[in-house]
Amino acid sequence: MSTVGIVCEYNPFHKGHEYQIQQAKLLTGAEHVICFMSGNFLQRGVPAIADKHTRTEIALRCGVDAVFEIPFVYASSSARDYAHAAVCMMNALDGIDYISFGAECDDMDLLQKIAELTVNEPPQVSEFIKKSVSSGISYGSARAAAISEYLQNQNLTGYTSADLDRILASPNNILAIEYIAALIQTDSRIKPVPIRRILSEYNSTATDNDICSASAIRELLRSGDVESLRRHIPDSCYNILQNAYRKSFPMFDDDLSHLLSARRILAPCTDDIVDMDRDLCNRLSRLDTNLSFTETATALKCRNYTLTHIQRGLLHTITDLRCDDYSHFKENGWIAYIKLLGLKKDAGAVIKSMKKASQVPIITRSAEIYKSTDSTGLSMFSYDIKAADIYRNMVYNKYKISIKTDFEQPVIVI
């Protein structure tokens, strides 16, 4: 009995995700799909459009057998750390046979070559990156350009320079490469299975087809209402979101604005916050504290930093995620526990088997954390709780409805 793991945000779940689940099972022959999902905040440094428990129920009703939560400190981190943490979770469970991911490029040989270059960086690539970063180019852009040039110079692929640049610029391809790199770095037995995205790209806002990007769906919600989503998401997903509409959903980036303003007024930015260096802190200090989250991020945008890096820095400023803590977590095995958010009843035996074999505690109730892990795990979990409470505050501030705390919310079973 084999199992395929999928790393996801489902922000929100749509027909493209449904297709990926179907293809993952078809290509691997796996009986079960286990998701490793970001909680209430995402890799772009912004709140999820719906809370993690709502998104968990949707996933379970749309083909997933179980959902585990990626800890906040990694769910809101760079693509490299996000992917590495998710792979570490899969390795720790010792029950995942495949990892499947969507990408604009499904050429496994090319993705593998690029991943190997990121793990064992040739001197030429390192020097190119160093020069580019010193000239003011962001690290991600510099690395992509360096790898593209190296592959061309070494004649290692049949792709043109323009093709490689396009492939390396895609967020989904970047994540795919990071998953493969993490498998290499951890000497994992898990096999990677890329699935080519169909019809729409990651950031496309086109809604001409039934399958469109999550970005496009979020834009529909901004300008319309939940009814506008019906064509693009599975019926069971639509029913859940319709029930949550204007109660706890939708949430957007600027719902963080009041918390960012309060944090900046009460405690000036310091460079010991993850993703906030001295330059960003100085520039942030010169901005009006009344600016919205989006306005603040846009005002800070420059050649040296991507918008997602800035958004993560602002989120980490709100949550007070400290560099020392973050480094400590990574230096001490990355994953100290794995929190189960939900499962299907007929997947109970699989989860029970994983729980017995897991290298770290599997938490089914938040209160279990206090007797299941050490001080490192407790510190990491404290950020999960803080993030959950911040999201609850955002929901209440917007809709005047209190959603359950992590200690009140049981595992979702359907």
mmCIF file of C-alpha atoms in Angstrom:
data_model
loop_
_atom_site.group_PDB
_atom_site.id
_atom_site.type_symbol
_atom_site.label_atom_id
_atom_site.label_comp_id
_atom_site.label_asym_id
_atom_site.label_seq_id
_atom_site.Cartn_x
_atom_site.Cartn_y
_atom_site.Cartn_z
ATOM 1 C CA MET A 1 0.000 0.000 0.000
ATOM 2 C CA SER A 2 1.766 3.178 -1.213
ATOM 3 C CA THR A 3 1.229 6.826 -0.310
ATOM 4 C CA VAL A 4 1.890 10.057 -2.197
ATOM 5 C CA GLY A 5 2.578 13.315 -0.378
ATOM 6 C CA ILE A 6 1.568 16.740 -1.675
ATOM 7 C CA VAL A 7 2.815 20.041 -0.246
ATOM 8 C CA CYS A 8 0.091 22.650 -0.566
ATOM 9 C CA GLU A 9 -1.535 25.894 0.486
ATOM 10 C CA TYR A 10 -4.971 25.448 -1.173
ATOM 11 C CA ASN A 11 -5.568 29.175 -1.174
ATOM 12 C CA PRO A 12 -8.246 28.333 -2.158
ATOM 13 C CA PHE A 13 -8.637 24.766 -3.430
ATOM 14 C CA HIS A 14 -9.641 24.729 -7.113
ATOM 15 C CA LYS A 15 -10.105 22.341 -10.033
ATOM 16 C CA GLY A 16 -6.411 22.434 -10.854
ATOM 17 C CA HIS A 17 -5.688 21.019 -7.408
ATOM 18 C CA GLU A 18 -8.335 18.356 -7.953
ATOM 19 C CA TYR A 19 -6.612 17.442 -11.230
ATOM 20 C CA GLN A 20 -3.228 17.232 -9.486
ATOM 21 C CA ILE A 21 -4.565 14.818 -6.867
ATOM 22 C CA GLN A 22 -6.092 12.607 -9.557
ATOM 23 C CA GLN A 23 -2.896 12.637 -11.628
ATOM 24 C CA ALA A 24 -0.696 11.988 -8.593
ATOM 25 C CA LYS A 25 -2.635 8.811 -7.808
ATOM 26 C CA LEU A 26 -2.699 7.786 -11.464
ATOM 27 C CA LEU A 27 1.033 8.281 -12.059
ATOM 28 C CA THR A 28 2.186 6.679 -8.801
ATOM 29 C CA GLY A 29 -0.489 4.054 -8.266
ATOM 30 C CA ALA A 30 -0.710 5.257 -4.667
ATOM 31 C CA GLU A 31 -3.765 4.342 -2.634
ATOM 32 C CA HIS A 32 -3.544 7.354 -0.338
ATOM 33 C CA VAL A 33 -2.858 11.083 -0.724
ATOM 34 C CA ILE A 34 -1.408 12.845 2.314
ATOM 35 C CA CYS A 35 -1.163 16.635 2.268
ATOM 36 C CA PHE A 36 1.306 18.843 4.098
ATOM 37 C CA MET A 37 -0.463 22.169 4.203
ATOM 38 C CA SER A 38 0.476 25.668 5.335
ATOM 39 C CA GLY A 39 -1.619 26.880 8.257
ATOM 40 C CA ASN A 40 -3.228 30.307 8.466
ATOM 41 C CA PHE A 41 -0.293 32.141 6.872
ATOM 42 C CA LEU A 42 1.441 31.413 3.614
ATOM 43 C CA GLN A 43 4.815 31.305 1.935
ATOM 44 C CA ARG A 44 4.231 34.757 0.403
ATOM 45 C CA GLY A 45 3.999 36.211 3.914
ATOM 46 C CA VAL A 46 0.245 36.852 3.805
ATOM 47 C CA PRO A 47 -2.861 35.369 5.473
ATOM 48 C CA ALA A 48 -4.674 32.454 3.869
ATOM 49 C CA ILE A 49 -7.993 33.390 2.291
ATOM 50 C CA ALA A 50 -9.707 30.844 4.564
ATOM 51 C CA ASP A 51 -8.540 29.430 7.885
ATOM 52 C CA LYS A 52 -6.602 26.163 8.009
ATOM 53 C CA HIS A 53 -9.491 24.102 9.398
ATOM 54 C CA THR A 54 -11.856 25.202 6.626
ATOM 55 C CA ARG A 55 -9.188 24.434 4.020
ATOM 56 C CA THR A 56 -8.542 21.062 5.656
ATOM 57 C CA GLU A 57 -12.195 20.033 5.398
ATOM 58 C CA ILE A 58 -12.240 21.107 1.750
ATOM 59 C CA ALA A 59 -9.132 19.037 0.997
ATOM 60 C CA LEU A 60 -10.604 15.950 2.666
ATOM 61 C CA ARG A 61 -13.839 16.263 0.691
ATOM 62 C CA CYS A 62 -11.938 16.726 -2.558
ATOM 63 C CA GLY A 63 -9.764 13.606 -2.621
ATOM 64 C CA VAL A 64 -7.179 13.951 0.165
ATOM 65 C CA ASP A 65 -6.921 11.287 2.877
ATOM 66 C CA ALA A 66 -5.152 13.275 5.602
ATOM 67 C CA VAL A 67 -3.772 16.779 6.190
ATOM 68 C CA PHE A 68 -0.764 17.688 8.339
ATOM 69 C CA GLU A 69 0.155 21.284 9.163
ATOM 70 C CA ILE A 70 3.506 22.772 8.162
ATOM 71 C CA PRO A 71 4.735 24.746 11.203
ATOM 72 C CA PHE A 72 4.260 28.506 10.878
ATOM 73 C CA VAL A 73 7.992 29.267 10.971
ATOM 74 C CA TYR A 74 8.476 27.293 7.744
ATOM 75 C CA ALA A 75 5.101 27.906 6.087
ATOM 76 C CA SER A 76 6.022 31.605 5.967
ATOM 77 C CA SER A 77 9.632 31.115 4.885
ATOM 78 C CA SER A 78 11.646 31.145 1.665
ATOM 79 C CA ALA A 79 10.965 28.542 -1.017
ATOM 80 C CA ARG A 80 14.111 26.661 -0.003
ATOM 81 C CA ASP A 81 13.222 26.355 3.694
ATOM 82 C CA TYR A 82 9.527 25.776 2.972
ATOM 83 C CA ALA A 83 10.354 22.844 0.690
ATOM 84 C CA HIS A 84 13.065 21.462 2.956
ATOM 85 C CA ALA A 85 10.782 21.480 5.997
ATOM 86 C CA ALA A 86 7.993 19.727 4.103
ATOM 87 C CA VAL A 87 10.371 17.013 2.893
ATOM 88 C CA CYS A 88 11.706 16.613 6.454
ATOM 89 C CA MET A 89 8.129 16.068 7.626
ATOM 90 C CA MET A 90 7.598 13.387 5.001
ATOM 91 C CA ASN A 91 10.890 11.704 5.886
ATOM 92 C CA ALA A 92 10.021 11.748 9.590
ATOM 93 C CA LEU A 93 6.685 10.019 9.029
ATOM 94 C CA ASP A 94 8.455 7.140 7.270
ATOM 95 C CA GLY A 95 5.310 6.308 5.335
ATOM 96 C CA ILE A 96 5.442 8.532 2.257
ATOM 97 C CA ASP A 97 6.605 6.846 -0.952
ATOM 98 C CA TYR A 98 6.253 9.713 -3.439
ATOM 99 C CA ILE A 99 6.146 13.502 -3.404
ATOM 100 C CA SER A 100 4.076 15.007 -6.193
ATOM 101 C CA PHE A 101 4.118 18.670 -7.165
ATOM 102 C CA GLY A 102 2.762 20.850 -9.930
ATOM 103 C CA ALA A 103 5.162 22.687 -12.229
ATOM 104 C CA GLU A 104 5.176 24.457 -15.566
ATOM 105 C CA CYS A 105 8.104 22.167 -16.495
ATOM 106 C CA ASP A 106 7.761 18.428 -15.950
ATOM 107 C CA ASP A 107 11.143 17.496 -17.486
ATOM 108 C CA MET A 108 12.455 15.480 -14.556
ATOM 109 C CA ASP A 109 15.967 15.203 -16.001
ATOM 110 C CA LEU A 110 16.267 19.003 -16.254
ATOM 111 C CA LEU A 111 14.756 19.614 -12.812
ATOM 112 C CA GLN A 112 17.135 17.034 -11.324
ATOM 113 C CA LYS A 113 20.192 18.676 -12.947
ATOM 114 C CA ILE A 114 19.186 22.100 -11.658
ATOM 115 C CA ALA A 115 18.501 20.732 -8.166
ATOM 116 C CA GLU A 116 21.910 19.057 -8.073
ATOM 117 C CA LEU A 117 23.531 22.370 -9.036
ATOM 118 C CA THR A 118 21.804 24.106 -6.113
ATOM 119 C CA VAL A 119 22.968 21.402 -3.688
ATOM 120 C CA ASN A 120 26.532 21.108 -5.006
ATOM 121 C CA GLU A 121 27.114 24.592 -6.345
ATOM 122 C CA PRO A 122 30.013 24.814 -8.849
ATOM 123 C CA PRO A 123 32.531 27.630 -8.235
ATOM 124 C CA GLN A 124 31.419 29.383 -11.446
ATOM 125 C CA VAL A 125 27.838 29.539 -10.203
ATOM 126 C CA SER A 126 28.873 30.746 -6.750
ATOM 127 C CA GLU A 127 31.029 33.518 -8.203
ATOM 128 C CA PHE A 128 28.281 34.644 -10.576
ATOM 129 C CA ILE A 129 25.781 34.825 -7.697
ATOM 130 C CA LYS A 130 28.219 36.733 -5.492
ATOM 131 C CA LYS A 131 28.858 39.380 -8.159
ATOM 132 C CA SER A 132 25.168 39.736 -9.008
ATOM 133 C CA VAL A 133 24.064 40.114 -5.391
ATOM 134 C CA SER A 134 26.775 42.702 -4.740
ATOM 135 C CA SER A 135 25.395 44.717 -7.664
ATOM 136 C CA GLY A 136 21.959 44.849 -6.036
ATOM 137 C CA ILE A 137 20.175 41.870 -7.640
ATOM 138 C CA SER A 138 18.102 39.665 -5.309
ATOM 139 C CA TYR A 139 19.613 36.300 -4.422
ATOM 140 C CA GLY A 140 16.852 34.324 -6.151
ATOM 141 C CA SER A 141 17.237 36.188 -9.426
ATOM 142 C CA ALA A 142 21.018 35.959 -9.236
ATOM 143 C CA ARG A 143 20.937 32.204 -8.658
ATOM 144 C CA ALA A 144 18.502 31.625 -11.525
ATOM 145 C CA ALA A 145 20.668 33.630 -13.918
ATOM 146 C CA ALA A 146 23.827 31.848 -12.749
ATOM 147 C CA ILE A 147 22.332 28.375 -13.223
ATOM 148 C CA SER A 148 20.930 29.281 -16.636
ATOM 149 C CA GLU A 149 24.317 30.538 -17.818
ATOM 150 C CA TYR A 150 26.154 27.517 -16.405
ATOM 151 C CA LEU A 151 23.827 25.025 -18.111
ATOM 152 C CA GLN A 152 24.231 26.852 -21.415
ATOM 153 C CA ASN A 153 28.009 27.118 -21.175
ATOM 154 C CA GLN A 154 28.376 23.459 -20.265
ATOM 155 C CA ASN A 155 25.887 22.440 -22.965
ATOM 156 C CA LEU A 156 24.075 20.257 -20.420
ATOM 157 C CA THR A 157 20.558 20.582 -21.833
ATOM 158 C CA GLY A 158 18.785 20.980 -25.146
ATOM 159 C CA TYR A 159 17.082 24.142 -23.953
ATOM 160 C CA THR A 160 17.783 27.655 -25.184
ATOM 161 C CA SER A 161 18.890 30.379 -22.805
ATOM 162 C CA ALA A 162 15.454 32.005 -23.103
ATOM 163 C CA ASP A 163 13.752 28.695 -22.257
ATOM 164 C CA LEU A 164 15.924 28.185 -19.194
ATOM 165 C CA ASP A 165 15.330 31.748 -18.010
ATOM 166 C CA ARG A 166 11.572 31.220 -18.330
ATOM 167 C CA ILE A 167 11.685 27.866 -16.534
ATOM 168 C CA LEU A 168 13.786 29.243 -13.682
ATOM 169 C CA ALA A 169 11.512 32.279 -13.260
ATOM 170 C CA SER A 170 8.381 30.217 -12.526
ATOM 171 C CA PRO A 171 7.448 30.021 -8.803
ATOM 172 C CA ASN A 172 6.158 26.478 -9.210
ATOM 173 C CA ASN A 173 9.304 25.347 -11.005
ATOM 174 C CA ILE A 174 11.404 26.963 -8.272
ATOM 175 C CA LEU A 175 9.496 25.015 -5.625
ATOM 176 C CA ALA A 176 9.794 21.803 -7.671
ATOM 177 C CA ILE A 177 13.570 22.259 -7.803
ATOM 178 C CA GLU A 178 13.693 22.923 -4.054
ATOM 179 C CA TYR A 179 11.694 19.744 -3.302
ATOM 180 C CA ILE A 180 14.134 17.687 -5.358
ATOM 181 C CA ALA A 181 17.106 19.453 -3.750
ATOM 182 C CA ALA A 182 15.710 18.658 -0.293
ATOM 183 C CA LEU A 183 15.328 14.998 -1.249
ATOM 184 C CA ILE A 184 18.989 14.961 -2.307
ATOM 185 C CA GLN A 185 20.184 16.772 0.828
ATOM 186 C CA THR A 186 18.301 14.463 3.187
ATOM 187 C CA ASP A 187 19.191 11.307 1.243
ATOM 188 C CA SER A 188 15.473 10.571 1.088
ATOM 189 C CA ARG A 189 13.986 7.410 -0.372
ATOM 190 C CA ILE A 190 10.910 9.376 -1.489
ATOM 191 C CA LYS A 191 10.525 9.606 -5.277
ATOM 192 C CA PRO A 192 9.637 12.945 -6.913
ATOM 193 C CA VAL A 193 6.742 13.023 -9.393
ATOM 194 C CA PRO A 194 6.205 16.347 -11.217
ATOM 195 C CA ILE A 195 2.811 17.049 -12.779
ATOM 196 C CA ARG A 196 2.610 19.612 -15.540
ATOM 197 C CA ARG A 197 0.232 22.473 -14.779
ATOM 198 C CA ILE A 198 -2.508 22.829 -17.369
ATOM 199 C CA LEU A 199 -4.198 25.911 -18.831
ATOM 200 C CA SER A 200 -3.031 28.558 -16.332
ATOM 201 C CA GLU A 201 0.250 29.684 -14.827
ATOM 202 C CA TYR A 202 0.838 30.401 -11.128
ATOM 203 C CA ASN A 203 0.236 34.161 -11.175
ATOM 204 C CA SER A 204 -2.214 34.286 -14.075
ATOM 205 C CA THR A 205 -5.423 36.208 -13.400
ATOM 206 C CA ALA A 206 -7.238 34.822 -16.448
ATOM 207 C CA THR A 207 -10.574 33.174 -15.694
ATOM 208 C CA ASP A 208 -11.587 32.064 -19.197
ATOM 209 C CA ASN A 209 -11.332 28.360 -18.353
ATOM 210 C CA ASP A 210 -12.805 26.187 -15.622
ATOM 211 C CA ILE A 211 -9.277 25.583 -14.355
ATOM 212 C CA CYS A 212 -7.587 28.832 -13.381
ATOM 213 C CA SER A 213 -4.965 29.839 -10.837
ATOM 214 C CA ALA A 214 -5.585 30.524 -7.158
ATOM 215 C CA SER A 215 -4.418 34.087 -7.879
ATOM 216 C CA ALA A 216 -7.228 34.503 -10.400
ATOM 217 C CA ILE A 217 -9.785 33.104 -7.958
ATOM 218 C CA ARG A 218 -8.680 35.509 -5.242
ATOM 219 C CA GLU A 219 -9.051 38.406 -7.681
ATOM 220 C CA LEU A 220 -12.588 37.238 -8.491
ATOM 221 C CA LEU A 221 -13.411 37.371 -4.789
ATOM 222 C CA ARG A 222 -12.009 40.886 -4.429
ATOM 223 C CA SER A 223 -14.234 42.217 -7.194
ATOM 224 C CA GLY A 224 -17.261 39.979 -6.814
ATOM 225 C CA ASP A 225 -18.702 37.491 -4.361
ATOM 226 C CA VAL A 226 -18.522 33.794 -3.603
ATOM 227 C CA GLU A 227 -20.922 32.982 -6.468
ATOM 228 C CA SER A 228 -18.208 33.997 -8.959
ATOM 229 C CA LEU A 229 -16.093 31.029 -7.816
ATOM 230 C CA ARG A 230 -18.621 28.315 -8.648
ATOM 231 C CA ARG A 231 -17.237 27.554 -12.114
ATOM 232 C CA HIS A 232 -13.651 27.222 -10.934
ATOM 233 C CA ILE A 233 -13.828 25.106 -7.771
ATOM 234 C CA PRO A 234 -15.345 21.673 -6.998
ATOM 235 C CA ASP A 235 -18.943 21.671 -5.735
ATOM 236 C CA SER A 236 -18.009 20.388 -2.272
ATOM 237 C CA CYS A 237 -15.440 23.173 -1.960
ATOM 238 C CA TYR A 238 -17.958 25.776 -3.091
ATOM 239 C CA ASN A 239 -20.525 24.615 -0.525
ATOM 240 C CA ILE A 240 -18.057 24.960 2.359
ATOM 241 C CA LEU A 241 -16.829 28.390 1.248
ATOM 242 C CA GLN A 242 -20.372 29.599 0.651
ATOM 243 C CA ASN A 243 -21.251 28.617 4.228
ATOM 244 C CA ALA A 244 -18.191 30.488 5.558
ATOM 245 C CA TYR A 245 -18.718 33.532 3.333
ATOM 246 C CA ARG A 246 -18.626 36.783 5.306
ATOM 247 C CA LYS A 247 -18.323 34.821 8.540
ATOM 248 C CA SER A 248 -14.658 33.835 8.476
ATOM 249 C CA PHE A 249 -13.938 34.053 4.740
ATOM 250 C CA PRO A 250 -12.495 35.689 2.682
ATOM 251 C CA MET A 251 -9.430 37.168 4.351
ATOM 252 C CA PHE A 252 -6.933 39.311 2.429
ATOM 253 C CA ASP A 253 -3.468 40.798 2.893
ATOM 254 C CA ASP A 254 -4.707 44.133 4.226
ATOM 255 C CA ASP A 255 -6.605 42.442 7.037
ATOM 256 C CA LEU A 256 -3.170 42.444 8.668
ATOM 257 C CA SER A 257 -2.903 46.239 8.462
ATOM 258 C CA HIS A 258 -4.128 47.104 11.965
ATOM 259 C CA LEU A 259 -1.763 44.581 13.523
ATOM 260 C CA LEU A 260 1.213 45.816 11.522
ATOM 261 C CA SER A 261 0.493 49.418 12.522
ATOM 262 C CA ALA A 262 0.151 48.486 16.194
ATOM 263 C CA ARG A 263 3.354 46.427 16.157
ATOM 264 C CA ARG A 264 5.314 49.255 14.541
ATOM 265 C CA ILE A 265 4.025 51.806 17.049
ATOM 266 C CA LEU A 266 4.703 49.620 20.080
ATOM 267 C CA ALA A 267 8.067 48.160 19.083
ATOM 268 C CA PRO A 268 10.435 49.621 16.470
ATOM 269 C CA CYS A 269 11.742 47.165 13.875
ATOM 270 C CA THR A 270 15.033 45.422 14.668
ATOM 271 C CA ASP A 271 17.271 43.349 12.435
ATOM 272 C CA ASP A 272 16.966 40.249 14.624
ATOM 273 C CA ILE A 273 13.577 39.560 13.035
ATOM 274 C CA VAL A 274 13.587 36.908 10.297
ATOM 275 C CA ASP A 275 13.738 38.497 6.804
ATOM 276 C CA MET A 276 14.286 42.003 8.225
ATOM 277 C CA ASP A 277 17.842 43.265 7.847
ATOM 278 C CA ARG A 278 19.180 46.665 8.933
ATOM 279 C CA ASP A 279 18.419 48.309 5.589
ATOM 280 C CA LEU A 280 14.785 47.150 5.546
ATOM 281 C CA CYS A 281 14.300 48.196 9.163
ATOM 282 C CA ASN A 282 15.662 51.667 8.467
ATOM 283 C CA ARG A 283 13.456 52.090 5.433
ATOM 284 C CA LEU A 284 10.408 50.794 7.313
ATOM 285 C CA SER A 285 11.007 53.263 10.152
ATOM 286 C CA ARG A 286 10.656 56.157 7.698
ATOM 287 C CA LEU A 287 7.189 55.082 6.521
ATOM 288 C CA ASP A 288 3.904 56.304 8.002
ATOM 289 C CA THR A 289 2.502 53.756 10.450
ATOM 290 C CA ASN A 290 -0.976 54.383 9.044
ATOM 291 C CA LEU A 291 -0.133 52.737 5.720
ATOM 292 C CA SER A 292 -1.887 49.462 4.979
ATOM 293 C CA PHE A 293 0.024 46.177 4.811
ATOM 294 C CA THR A 294 -0.036 46.292 1.000
ATOM 295 C CA GLU A 295 0.971 49.956 0.855
ATOM 296 C CA THR A 296 3.838 49.319 3.257
ATOM 297 C CA ALA A 297 5.148 46.344 1.284
ATOM 298 C CA THR A 298 4.869 48.257 -2.001
ATOM 299 C CA ALA A 299 6.693 51.265 -0.554
ATOM 300 C CA LEU A 300 9.563 49.004 0.560
ATOM 301 C CA LYS A 301 9.840 47.208 -2.789
ATOM 302 C CA CYS A 302 13.136 47.723 -4.566
ATOM 303 C CA ARG A 303 15.641 45.857 -6.692
ATOM 304 C CA ASN A 304 17.326 44.213 -3.702
ATOM 305 C CA TYR A 305 14.225 42.518 -2.294
ATOM 306 C CA THR A 306 11.356 40.620 -3.839
ATOM 307 C CA LEU A 307 7.858 41.597 -2.767
ATOM 308 C CA THR A 308 7.375 38.181 -1.137
ATOM 309 C CA HIS A 309 10.559 38.646 0.911
ATOM 310 C CA ILE A 310 9.270 41.999 2.155
ATOM 311 C CA GLN A 311 5.823 40.587 2.962
ATOM 312 C CA ARG A 312 7.444 37.770 4.945
ATOM 313 C CA GLY A 313 9.539 40.318 6.807
ATOM 314 C CA LEU A 314 6.444 42.334 7.705
ATOM 315 C CA LEU A 315 4.576 39.211 8.840
ATOM 316 C CA HIS A 316 7.556 38.154 10.950
ATOM 317 C CA THR A 317 7.653 41.648 12.430
ATOM 318 C CA ILE A 318 4.029 41.194 13.522
ATOM 319 C CA THR A 319 4.652 37.705 14.918
ATOM 320 C CA ASP A 320 8.065 38.642 16.360
ATOM 321 C CA LEU A 321 9.780 35.641 14.750
ATOM 322 C CA ARG A 322 13.374 35.880 15.930
ATOM 323 C CA CYS A 323 16.439 34.907 13.890
ATOM 324 C CA ASP A 324 18.007 33.078 16.845
ATOM 325 C CA ASP A 325 14.889 30.938 17.317
ATOM 326 C CA TYR A 326 14.622 30.193 13.610
ATOM 327 C CA SER A 327 18.274 29.168 13.334
ATOM 328 C CA HIS A 328 17.918 27.022 16.449
ATOM 329 C CA PHE A 329 14.958 25.151 14.968
ATOM 330 C CA LYS A 330 16.873 24.311 11.783
ATOM 331 C CA GLU A 331 20.029 23.342 13.654
ATOM 332 C CA ASN A 332 18.066 20.925 15.843
ATOM 333 C CA GLY A 333 16.543 18.670 13.228
ATOM 334 C CA TRP A 334 14.075 21.076 11.569
ATOM 335 C CA ILE A 335 10.943 19.178 12.661
ATOM 336 C CA ALA A 336 10.159 18.559 16.352
ATOM 337 C CA TYR A 337 6.523 17.437 15.957
ATOM 338 C CA ILE A 338 3.894 16.979 13.246
ATOM 339 C CA LYS A 339 0.368 18.308 13.817
ATOM 340 C CA LEU A 340 -2.547 16.394 12.261
ATOM 341 C CA LEU A 341 -5.348 18.699 11.111
ATOM 342 C CA GLY A 342 -7.755 16.167 9.618
ATOM 343 C CA LEU A 343 -8.272 12.749 8.061
ATOM 344 C CA LYS A 344 -10.821 10.483 6.446
ATOM 345 C CA LYS A 345 -12.129 7.663 8.580
ATOM 346 C CA ASP A 346 -10.887 5.012 6.146
ATOM 347 C CA ALA A 347 -7.366 6.460 6.373
ATOM 348 C CA GLY A 348 -7.227 5.923 10.128
ATOM 349 C CA ALA A 349 -5.147 2.763 9.827
ATOM 350 C CA VAL A 350 -2.566 4.536 7.660
ATOM 351 C CA ILE A 351 -2.199 7.392 10.136
ATOM 352 C CA LYS A 352 -2.005 4.951 13.038
ATOM 353 C CA SER A 353 0.818 3.121 11.268
ATOM 354 C CA MET A 354 2.620 6.413 10.606
ATOM 355 C CA LYS A 355 2.215 7.439 14.224
ATOM 356 C CA LYS A 356 3.964 4.265 15.361
ATOM 357 C CA ALA A 357 6.839 4.640 12.885
ATOM 358 C CA SER A 358 7.232 8.417 13.018
ATOM 359 C CA GLN A 359 10.598 9.779 14.148
ATOM 360 C CA VAL A 360 8.859 12.745 15.840
ATOM 361 C CA PRO A 361 5.580 12.967 17.807
ATOM 362 C CA ILE A 362 2.371 13.222 15.784
ATOM 363 C CA ILE A 363 0.082 15.661 17.594
ATOM 364 C CA THR A 364 -3.670 15.193 17.238
ATOM 365 C CA ARG A 365 -4.671 17.693 19.955
ATOM 366 C CA SER A 366 -2.743 20.871 20.682
ATOM 367 C CA ALA A 367 -2.597 20.140 24.422
ATOM 368 C CA GLU A 368 -0.563 16.998 23.677
ATOM 369 C CA ILE A 369 2.420 19.146 22.731
ATOM 370 C CA TYR A 370 3.285 19.813 26.384
ATOM 371 C CA LYS A 371 4.026 16.168 27.106
ATOM 372 C CA SER A 372 5.250 15.135 23.650
ATOM 373 C CA THR A 373 8.243 17.322 22.819
ATOM 374 C CA ASP A 374 11.196 19.229 24.260
ATOM 375 C CA SER A 375 11.812 22.952 24.722
ATOM 376 C CA THR A 376 12.738 23.369 21.046
ATOM 377 C CA GLY A 377 9.421 21.871 19.963
ATOM 378 C CA LEU A 378 7.504 23.947 22.478
ATOM 379 C CA SER A 379 9.155 27.115 21.227
ATOM 380 C CA MET A 380 8.344 26.247 17.601
ATOM 381 C CA PHE A 381 4.752 25.390 18.539
ATOM 382 C CA SER A 382 4.374 28.713 20.365
ATOM 383 C CA TYR A 383 4.709 30.449 17.007
ATOM 384 C CA ASP A 384 1.945 28.208 15.575
ATOM 385 C CA ILE A 385 -0.344 29.257 18.422
ATOM 386 C CA LYS A 386 0.584 32.913 18.062
ATOM 387 C CA ALA A 387 -0.131 32.775 14.318
ATOM 388 C CA ALA A 388 -3.485 31.066 14.942
ATOM 389 C CA ASP A 389 -4.469 33.680 17.540
ATOM 390 C CA ILE A 390 -3.468 36.520 15.221
ATOM 391 C CA TYR A 391 -5.641 35.040 12.476
ATOM 392 C CA ARG A 392 -8.558 34.710 14.915
ATOM 393 C CA ASN A 393 -8.131 38.380 15.804
ATOM 394 C CA MET A 394 -8.189 39.323 12.120
ATOM 395 C CA VAL A 395 -11.381 37.349 11.543
ATOM 396 C CA TYR A 396 -13.072 38.895 14.571
ATOM 397 C CA ASN A 397 -11.944 42.386 13.609
ATOM 398 C CA LYS A 398 -13.461 41.924 10.143
ATOM 399 C CA TYR A 399 -16.592 39.829 10.747
ATOM 400 C CA LYS A 400 -17.162 40.054 14.523
ATOM 401 C CA ILE A 401 -17.229 36.260 14.713
ATOM 402 C CA SER A 402 -14.904 34.173 16.904
ATOM 403 C CA ILE A 403 -13.483 31.052 15.319
ATOM 404 C CA LYS A 404 -12.171 28.250 17.528
ATOM 405 C CA THR A 405 -8.709 28.383 19.044
ATOM 406 C CA ASP A 406 -6.237 25.624 18.217
ATOM 407 C CA PHE A 407 -6.878 24.169 21.662
ATOM 408 C CA GLU A 408 -10.646 24.060 21.063
ATOM 409 C CA GLN A 409 -10.547 22.695 17.503
ATOM 410 C CA PRO A 410 -10.454 18.878 17.286
ATOM 411 C CA VAL A 411 -9.007 16.918 14.395
ATOM 412 C CA ILE A 412 -11.459 17.052 11.497
ATOM 413 C CA VAL A 413 -12.710 13.549 10.616
ATOM 414 C CA ILE A 414 -15.042 12.863 7.694
#
